[in-house]
């Protein structure tokens, strides 16, 4: 890297006459502020105000149409004792864990493979990225038939090797595994591309030096690649936490049954009811907008908690 | 073109101005219908016959500018958001039957159709359906579009193979009670290996509840989901499971379609509109199906309404349009176009509804649907029904699918209902 020339110190000038006061302070930059303001105005109108309103609604009883009725903290009190809400938090975390750890592993392997010399590199990168830009709804519909009990692909494979059928979409663990598999499939390629970008920032002379010292590929991976990839790994973990905690369409479409039934109940024993799905059910199925808003803030707090945990992990690593 | 710094600043300014202006206009907009000339009608895809809507636009074109808009996505939430926002509220709004209970407590946001002379038309519509559009204070919010009489769809060849009655009249007569229906199911299971009478236990439970005149919460906000009528439906569903009459297939999945095509799920208890789903989802089974009366009596599932919102400045005109769109002739057209089962008994005799249906082996299905529609019991739908019915429905699903102990499931459902009732201010 080229070295940056040190800045020359400005010569000290002694000013005798009083300097003209700066024109109007902040106001003199009004054009610049105006130029960047559209985003902030839009954010205020469509982001911040609705967020504030949802906080306001969470202190009320409201069916969405009629008048609001002050409810104080009662929605939050109910939230704390609501086993359904906590169940949905548990489901979300379990599904997230089932999806994320295999996903990170697969993505890392894929990235390392892509990073080594292969032909048609760009084609592979494109192919791995493709699942991520496919509509979740379409993917979930396909996965619905892949996991169906009697005529699904997964069970056909199981039977081909002499195993029993599994009622994937009809048993609590089957549901969780199916949703997690869908999410893994969708995100592996995306994260592989990010890992690949990270791999390419590692200077190749490090590898050369390692090879000269007689390190094998496994040693190189654990001693050089992995430590230098830590920031990228953490980024991937944070992003997958954010997306994983918001999972909604996957279980909704995968467990969708008939028009009569609620599509937000998450299948037998609510096994696939994630936090956001529960929020949706309370708000739009039950028309309980006040409680729905409280659930949304509950979700917010769970996400904050997870962010703090992530952040602490980063901090500790830095101190090491 | 290269963008200069000045140009960029100007572009930014223009953007800001546009944003600010946009905010202003949406902030103090006048309702759409205020000019008197415009009349906006909101409905959803398949909610009304497109042919009829088009004809209405032409017919009333000289008086008003009727703008029918099909709203996609989650209809109800879009409608209430617009109504709560108090701008661009449609003059005429479709209300889905399953949402009706939640609109009625807010009758004040709609024009009372009685004030526009609705009473004069009352005789032409199914009485129970008419009653469902009326709020507690007696004002009429919804004008009946369609209804959904539940019937017994079955594959005749499979029934014949099982040695059961297979002509519609015979089936209606010989399986007129749940007990006889279940006995037939046992015979079916014995004679046709791998076949099940019903896809899941919920099909028994929900249709049984529909046959009652009561649901989960009564008019005085009391929870009645623990009473005899729900208990009967529950026990009936549990019995179907115990006798091995329900499959472990998830309704609506590819599995379900495959099993139905193979004749392993030859029966469906469904509303009139389910005929459309059968035709669309299982085209290969054309000609194999028949329609018979539902065991244990009629029930309703679905069916919608039209309403006039308070934003409408020309309610008389709007009412005239509604009355025309939903008259017996046009309701018959709605059935032909979109499978909307008429709420006007006069339509049932019309020639175009008495055509033999090739999908149902040239049966004249109206002979079953019509009488079913007229016999549907009136039940009170509470805005709290959804929240307090769900735990019971969820638990019957657990019994059916996971084999949960029915007694445990019932007590779990009840304790959950008690908790939710307390939260919602419903007396348990």
CSV table of C-alpha atoms in Angstrom, one decimal, chain B residues 29-40 42 79 82-93 106-112 307-316 318:
chain,number,residue,atom,x,y,z
B,29,UNK,CA,-57.3,15.4,0.9
B,30,UNK,CA,-61.0,15.3,0.4
B,31,UNK,CA,-62.7,12.0,0.3
B,32,UNK,CA,-63.0,10.6,-3.2
B,33,UNK,CA,-66.8,10.7,-3.4
B,34,UNK,CA,-67.1,14.4,-2.4
B,35,UNK,CA,-67.6,15.8,-5.9
B,36,UNK,CA,-70.8,13.8,-6.1
B,37,UNK,CA,-69.9,12.7,-9.6
B,38,UNK,CA,-67.3,10.1,-8.6
B,39,UNK,CA,-68.4,6.9,-6.9
B,40,UNK,CA,-65.7,4.5,-5.9
B,42,UNK,CA,-64.0,-1.5,-3.6
B,79,UNK,CA,-60.1,-1.2,4.0
B,82,UNK,CA,-58.2,3.7,4.6
B,83,UNK,CA,-61.2,4.2,6.8
B,84,UNK,CA,-59.1,5.0,9.8
B,85,UNK,CA,-57.0,7.4,7.7
B,86,UNK,CA,-60.3,9.2,6.6
B,87,UNK,CA,-59.1,9.9,3.1
B,88,UNK,CA,-59.8,8.2,-0.2
B,89,UNK,CA,-62.4,6.1,1.5
B,90,UNK,CA,-64.5,4.2,-1.1
B,91,UNK,CA,-68.2,5.1,-1.3
B,92,UNK,CA,-69.2,1.5,-1.7
B,93,UNK,CA,-67.2,-1.1,0.0
B,106,UNK,CA,-68.5,0.1,14.2
B,107,UNK,CA,-71.8,0.5,12.4
B,108,UNK,CA,-71.4,4.3,12.9
B,109,UNK,CA,-68.9,4.4,10.0
B,110,UNK,CA,-71.4,3.1,7.5
B,111,UNK,CA,-74.7,4.4,6.2
B,112,UNK,CA,-77.7,2.7,7.7
B,307,UNK,CA,-71.9,-1.5,2.3
B,308,UNK,CA,-72.0,2.3,1.9
B,309,UNK,CA,-69.5,4.2,3.9
B,310,UNK,CA,-70.1,7.5,5.7
B,311,UNK,CA,-67.7,9.1,3.2
B,312,UNK,CA,-70.3,8.7,0.4
B,313,UNK,CA,-72.0,12.0,-0.5
B,314,UNK,CA,-74.7,10.4,-2.7
B,315,UNK,CA,-76.0,7.5,-0.6
B,316,UNK,CA,-79.3,7.3,-2.5
B,318,UNK,CA,-75.1,4.4,-4.2
